[in-house]
mmCIF file of C-alpha atoms in Angstrom:
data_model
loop_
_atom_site.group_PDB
_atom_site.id
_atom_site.type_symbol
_atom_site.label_atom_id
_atom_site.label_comp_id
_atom_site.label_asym_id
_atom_site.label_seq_id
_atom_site.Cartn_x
_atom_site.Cartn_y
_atom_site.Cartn_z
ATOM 1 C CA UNK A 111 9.971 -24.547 -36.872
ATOM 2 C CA UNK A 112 8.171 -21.590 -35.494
ATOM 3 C CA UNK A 113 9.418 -20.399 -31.814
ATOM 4 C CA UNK A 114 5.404 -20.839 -30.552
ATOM 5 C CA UNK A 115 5.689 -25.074 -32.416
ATOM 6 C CA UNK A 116 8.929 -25.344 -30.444
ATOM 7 C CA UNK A 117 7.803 -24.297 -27.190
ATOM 8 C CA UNK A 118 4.299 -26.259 -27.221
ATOM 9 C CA UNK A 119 6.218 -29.626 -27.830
ATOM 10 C CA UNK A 120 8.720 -28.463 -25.274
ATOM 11 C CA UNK A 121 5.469 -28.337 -23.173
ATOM 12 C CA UNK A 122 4.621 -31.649 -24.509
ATOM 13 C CA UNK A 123 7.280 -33.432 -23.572
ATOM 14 C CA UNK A 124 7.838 -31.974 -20.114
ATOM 15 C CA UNK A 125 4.529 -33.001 -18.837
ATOM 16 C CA UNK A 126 4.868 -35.966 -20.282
ATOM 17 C CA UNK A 127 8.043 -36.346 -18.213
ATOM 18 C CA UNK A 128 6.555 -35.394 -15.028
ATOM 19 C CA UNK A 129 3.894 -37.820 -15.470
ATOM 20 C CA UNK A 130 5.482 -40.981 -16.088
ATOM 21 C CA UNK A 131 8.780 -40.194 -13.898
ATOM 22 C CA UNK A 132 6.270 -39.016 -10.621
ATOM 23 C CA UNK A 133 3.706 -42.487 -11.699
ATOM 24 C CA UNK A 134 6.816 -44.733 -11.929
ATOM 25 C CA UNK A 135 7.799 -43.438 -8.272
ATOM 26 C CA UNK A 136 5.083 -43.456 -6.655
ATOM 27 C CA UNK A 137 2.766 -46.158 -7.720
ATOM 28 C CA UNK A 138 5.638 -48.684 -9.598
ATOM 29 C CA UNK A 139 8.441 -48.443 -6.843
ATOM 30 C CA UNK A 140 6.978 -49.788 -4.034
ATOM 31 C CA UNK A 141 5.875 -52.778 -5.409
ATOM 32 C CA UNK A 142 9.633 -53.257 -6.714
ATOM 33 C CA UNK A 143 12.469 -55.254 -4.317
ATOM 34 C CA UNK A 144 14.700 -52.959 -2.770
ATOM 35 C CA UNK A 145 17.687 -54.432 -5.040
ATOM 36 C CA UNK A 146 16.047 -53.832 -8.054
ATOM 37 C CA UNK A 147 18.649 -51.862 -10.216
ATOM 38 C CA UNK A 148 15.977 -49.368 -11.187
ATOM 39 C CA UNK A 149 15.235 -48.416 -7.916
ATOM 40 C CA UNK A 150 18.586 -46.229 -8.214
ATOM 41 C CA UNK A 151 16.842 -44.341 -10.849
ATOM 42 C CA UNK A 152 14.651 -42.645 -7.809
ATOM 43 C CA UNK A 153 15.007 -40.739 -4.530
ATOM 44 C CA UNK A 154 14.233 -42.290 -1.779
ATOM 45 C CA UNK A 155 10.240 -42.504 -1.506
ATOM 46 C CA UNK A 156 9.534 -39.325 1.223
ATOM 47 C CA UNK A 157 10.718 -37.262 -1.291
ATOM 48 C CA UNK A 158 7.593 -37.948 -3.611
ATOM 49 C CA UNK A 159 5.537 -36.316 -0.820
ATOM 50 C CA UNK A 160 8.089 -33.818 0.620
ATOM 51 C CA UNK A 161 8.892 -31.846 -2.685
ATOM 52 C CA UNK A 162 5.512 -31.033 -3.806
ATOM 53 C CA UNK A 163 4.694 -30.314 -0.710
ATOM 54 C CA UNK A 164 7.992 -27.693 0.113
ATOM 55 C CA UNK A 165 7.330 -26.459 -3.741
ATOM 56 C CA UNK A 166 3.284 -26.189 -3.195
ATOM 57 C CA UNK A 167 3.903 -24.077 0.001
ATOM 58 C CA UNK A 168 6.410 -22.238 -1.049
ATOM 59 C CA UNK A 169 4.995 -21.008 -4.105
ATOM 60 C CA UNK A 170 1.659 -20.010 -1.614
ATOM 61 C CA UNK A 171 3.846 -18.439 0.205
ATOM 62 C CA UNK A 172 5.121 -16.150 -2.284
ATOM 63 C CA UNK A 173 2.295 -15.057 -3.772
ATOM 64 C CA UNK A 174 0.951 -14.190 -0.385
ATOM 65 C CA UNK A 175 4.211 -12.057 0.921
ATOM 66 C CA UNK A 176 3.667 -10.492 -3.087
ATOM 67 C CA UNK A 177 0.315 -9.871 -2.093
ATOM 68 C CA UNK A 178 0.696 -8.177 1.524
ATOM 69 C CA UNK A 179 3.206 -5.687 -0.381
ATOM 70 C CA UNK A 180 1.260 -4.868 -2.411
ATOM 71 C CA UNK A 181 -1.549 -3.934 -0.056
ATOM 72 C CA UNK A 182 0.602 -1.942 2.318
ATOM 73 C CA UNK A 183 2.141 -0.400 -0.655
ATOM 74 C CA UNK A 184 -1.435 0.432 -1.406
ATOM 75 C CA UNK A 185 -2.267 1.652 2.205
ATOM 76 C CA UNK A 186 0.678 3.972 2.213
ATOM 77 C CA UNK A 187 -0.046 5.765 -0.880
ATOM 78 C CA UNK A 188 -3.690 6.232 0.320
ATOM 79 C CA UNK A 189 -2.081 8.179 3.046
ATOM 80 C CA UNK A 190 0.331 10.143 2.071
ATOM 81 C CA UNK A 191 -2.648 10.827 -0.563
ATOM 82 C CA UNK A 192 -5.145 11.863 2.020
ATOM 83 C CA UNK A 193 -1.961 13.760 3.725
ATOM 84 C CA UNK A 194 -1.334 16.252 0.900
ATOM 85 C CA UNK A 195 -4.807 17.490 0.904
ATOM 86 C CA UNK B 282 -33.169 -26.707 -10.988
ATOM 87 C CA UNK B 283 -29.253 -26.784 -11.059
ATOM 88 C CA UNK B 284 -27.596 -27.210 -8.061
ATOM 89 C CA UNK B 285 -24.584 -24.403 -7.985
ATOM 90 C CA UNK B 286 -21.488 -25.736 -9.414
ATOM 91 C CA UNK B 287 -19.306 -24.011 -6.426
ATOM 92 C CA UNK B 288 -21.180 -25.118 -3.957
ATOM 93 C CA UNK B 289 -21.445 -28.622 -4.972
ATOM 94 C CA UNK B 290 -17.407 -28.322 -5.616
ATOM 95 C CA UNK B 291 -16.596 -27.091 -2.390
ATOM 96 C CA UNK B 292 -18.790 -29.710 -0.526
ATOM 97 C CA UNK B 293 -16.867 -32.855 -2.870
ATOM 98 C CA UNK B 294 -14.033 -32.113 -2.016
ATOM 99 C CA UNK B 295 -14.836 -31.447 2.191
ATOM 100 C CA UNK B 296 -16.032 -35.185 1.804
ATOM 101 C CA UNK B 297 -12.660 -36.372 0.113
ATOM 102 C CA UNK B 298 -10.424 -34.312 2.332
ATOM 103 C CA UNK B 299 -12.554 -36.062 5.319
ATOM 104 C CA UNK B 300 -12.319 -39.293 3.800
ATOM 105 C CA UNK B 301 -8.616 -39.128 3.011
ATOM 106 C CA UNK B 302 -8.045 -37.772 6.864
ATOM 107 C CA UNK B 303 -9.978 -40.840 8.189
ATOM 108 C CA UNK B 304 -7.985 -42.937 6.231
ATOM 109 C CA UNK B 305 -4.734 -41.199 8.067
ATOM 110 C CA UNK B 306 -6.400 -42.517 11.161
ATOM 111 C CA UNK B 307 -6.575 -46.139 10.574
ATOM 112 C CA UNK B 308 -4.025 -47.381 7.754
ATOM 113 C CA UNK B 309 -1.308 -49.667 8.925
ATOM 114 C CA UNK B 310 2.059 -48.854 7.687
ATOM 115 C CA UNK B 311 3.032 -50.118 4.607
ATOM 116 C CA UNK B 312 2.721 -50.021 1.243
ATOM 117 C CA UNK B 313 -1.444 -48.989 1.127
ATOM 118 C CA UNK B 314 -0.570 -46.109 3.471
ATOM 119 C CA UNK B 315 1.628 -44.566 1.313
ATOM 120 C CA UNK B 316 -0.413 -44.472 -1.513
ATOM 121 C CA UNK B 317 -3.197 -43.194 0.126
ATOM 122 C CA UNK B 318 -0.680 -40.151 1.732
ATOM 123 C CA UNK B 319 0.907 -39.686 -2.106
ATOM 124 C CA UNK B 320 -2.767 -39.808 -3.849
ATOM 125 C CA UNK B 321 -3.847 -36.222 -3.582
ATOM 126 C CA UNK B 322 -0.371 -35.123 -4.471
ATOM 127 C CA UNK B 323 -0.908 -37.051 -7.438
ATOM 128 C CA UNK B 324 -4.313 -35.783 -8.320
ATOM 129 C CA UNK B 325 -2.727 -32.543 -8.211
ATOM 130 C CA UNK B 326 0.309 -33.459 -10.645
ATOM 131 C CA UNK B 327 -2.187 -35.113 -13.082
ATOM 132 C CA UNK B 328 -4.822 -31.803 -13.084
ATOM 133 C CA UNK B 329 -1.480 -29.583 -13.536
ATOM 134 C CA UNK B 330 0.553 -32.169 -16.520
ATOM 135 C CA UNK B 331 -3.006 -32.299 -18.272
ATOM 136 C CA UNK B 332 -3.680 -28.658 -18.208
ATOM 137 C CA UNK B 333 0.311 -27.995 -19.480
ATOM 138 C CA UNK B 334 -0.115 -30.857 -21.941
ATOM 139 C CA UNK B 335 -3.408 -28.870 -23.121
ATOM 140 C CA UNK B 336 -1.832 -25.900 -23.645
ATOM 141 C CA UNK B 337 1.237 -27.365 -25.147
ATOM 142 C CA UNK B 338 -0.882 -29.270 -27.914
ATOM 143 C CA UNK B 339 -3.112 -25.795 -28.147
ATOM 144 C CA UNK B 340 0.349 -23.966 -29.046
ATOM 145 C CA UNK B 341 1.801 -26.836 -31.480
ATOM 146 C CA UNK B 342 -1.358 -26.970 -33.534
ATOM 147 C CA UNK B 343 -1.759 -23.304 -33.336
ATOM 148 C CA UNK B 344 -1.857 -23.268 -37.896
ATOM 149 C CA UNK B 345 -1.961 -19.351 -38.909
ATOM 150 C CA UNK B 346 -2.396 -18.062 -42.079
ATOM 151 C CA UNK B 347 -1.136 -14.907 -43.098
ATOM 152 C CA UNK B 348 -2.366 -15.415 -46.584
ATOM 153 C CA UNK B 349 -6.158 -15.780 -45.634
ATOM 154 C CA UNK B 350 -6.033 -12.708 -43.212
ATOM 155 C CA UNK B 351 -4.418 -10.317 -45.998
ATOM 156 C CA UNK B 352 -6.823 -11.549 -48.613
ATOM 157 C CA UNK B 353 -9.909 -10.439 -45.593
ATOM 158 C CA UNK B 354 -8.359 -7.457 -44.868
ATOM 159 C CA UNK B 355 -7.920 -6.633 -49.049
ATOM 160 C CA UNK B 356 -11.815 -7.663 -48.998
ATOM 161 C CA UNK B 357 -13.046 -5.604 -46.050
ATOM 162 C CA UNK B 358 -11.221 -2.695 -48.271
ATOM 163 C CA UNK B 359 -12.936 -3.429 -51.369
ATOM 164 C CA UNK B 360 -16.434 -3.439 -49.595
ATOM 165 C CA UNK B 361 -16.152 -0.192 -47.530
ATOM 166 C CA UNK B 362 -14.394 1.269 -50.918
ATOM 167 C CA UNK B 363 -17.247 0.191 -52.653
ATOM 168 C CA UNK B 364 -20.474 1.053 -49.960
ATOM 169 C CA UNK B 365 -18.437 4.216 -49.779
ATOM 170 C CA UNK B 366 -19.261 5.131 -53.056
ATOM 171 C CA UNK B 367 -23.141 4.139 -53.356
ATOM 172 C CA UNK B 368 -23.064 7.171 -50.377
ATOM 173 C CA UNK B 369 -22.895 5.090 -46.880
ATOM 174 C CA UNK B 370 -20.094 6.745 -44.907
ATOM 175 C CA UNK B 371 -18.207 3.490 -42.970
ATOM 176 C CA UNK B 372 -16.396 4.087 -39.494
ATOM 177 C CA UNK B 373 -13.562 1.865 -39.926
ATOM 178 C CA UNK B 374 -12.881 1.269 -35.845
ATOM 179 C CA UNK B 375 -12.723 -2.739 -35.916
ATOM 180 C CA UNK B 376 -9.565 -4.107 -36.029
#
């Protein structure tokens, strides 16, 4: 099968994943008793909220520290520029 | 007279965030709260597993066909080859 097949079920199947593993957490677990042996599939029930959250902000994060380099990057070479005529 | 689709975005989703703060305020604790804290997480996960799913199913039923674009490239030869010869000069630049 043809490397671009491969990866677009690979894509497939990982959202898939992510979909039913994050629905089954958040919306199926609380409605479960707290004995229930699936439960032990799943973190504890913050961590629905707190991942996203850390992996949202971080990400932001990133792109904006990427960003500021690149603009004072930008701002130095505009001076040193200006500075050589 | 279409209302701009930006505009009308931006102000949807200042009602929702509004809506979902209020509903911060007054939720007991319990089951109903947390759903309501996880449900724009989870409007986010479903917007970014459809758009990989998309793009996924784009790349699996991607079909080329090498066969079809050497047989148009043979007869894009023949015609130039052959307009070339009744006297019109072609600029081959497209690729």
């Amino acid at each position: 099968m043809r490397p671009t097949k491969v990866v677009g079920a690979a894509l497939l199947v990982l959202s898939g994943a992510i979909f039913v593993y994050y629905t089954l957490w958040t919306i199926i677990t609380p409605f479960l008793e707290s004995d229930n042996p699936i439960q032990r599939l799943f973190p504890p029930r913050e961590y629905a909220i707190i991942l996203p959250v850390f992996a949202g902000v971080t990400l932001m994060g990133l792109v904006a520290m990427l960003y500021g380099y690149l603009m004072i990057k930008e701002s130095f070479r505009k001076r040193d520029k200006a500075k050589q005529k | 007279m279409a209302l701009p689709r930006g505009k009308v975005f931006v102000a949807l989703l200042s009602v929702a965030t509004v809506v979902w703060l209020c509903g911060l305020f007054v939720l007991p604790d319990g089951h109903a709260r947390f759903l309501w804290r996880v449900s724009p997480l989870y409007v986010v996960m479903l917007f970014g597993t459809y758009s990989l799913a998309c793009i996924g199913w784009g790349l699996l039923t991607f079909s080329e066909c090498p066969e079809a674009a050497k047989e148009l490239e043979q007869q894009v030869k023949e015609a130039c080859d052959d307009l070339a010869k009744k006297g019109m000069r072609l600029n081959l630049a497209h690729s």
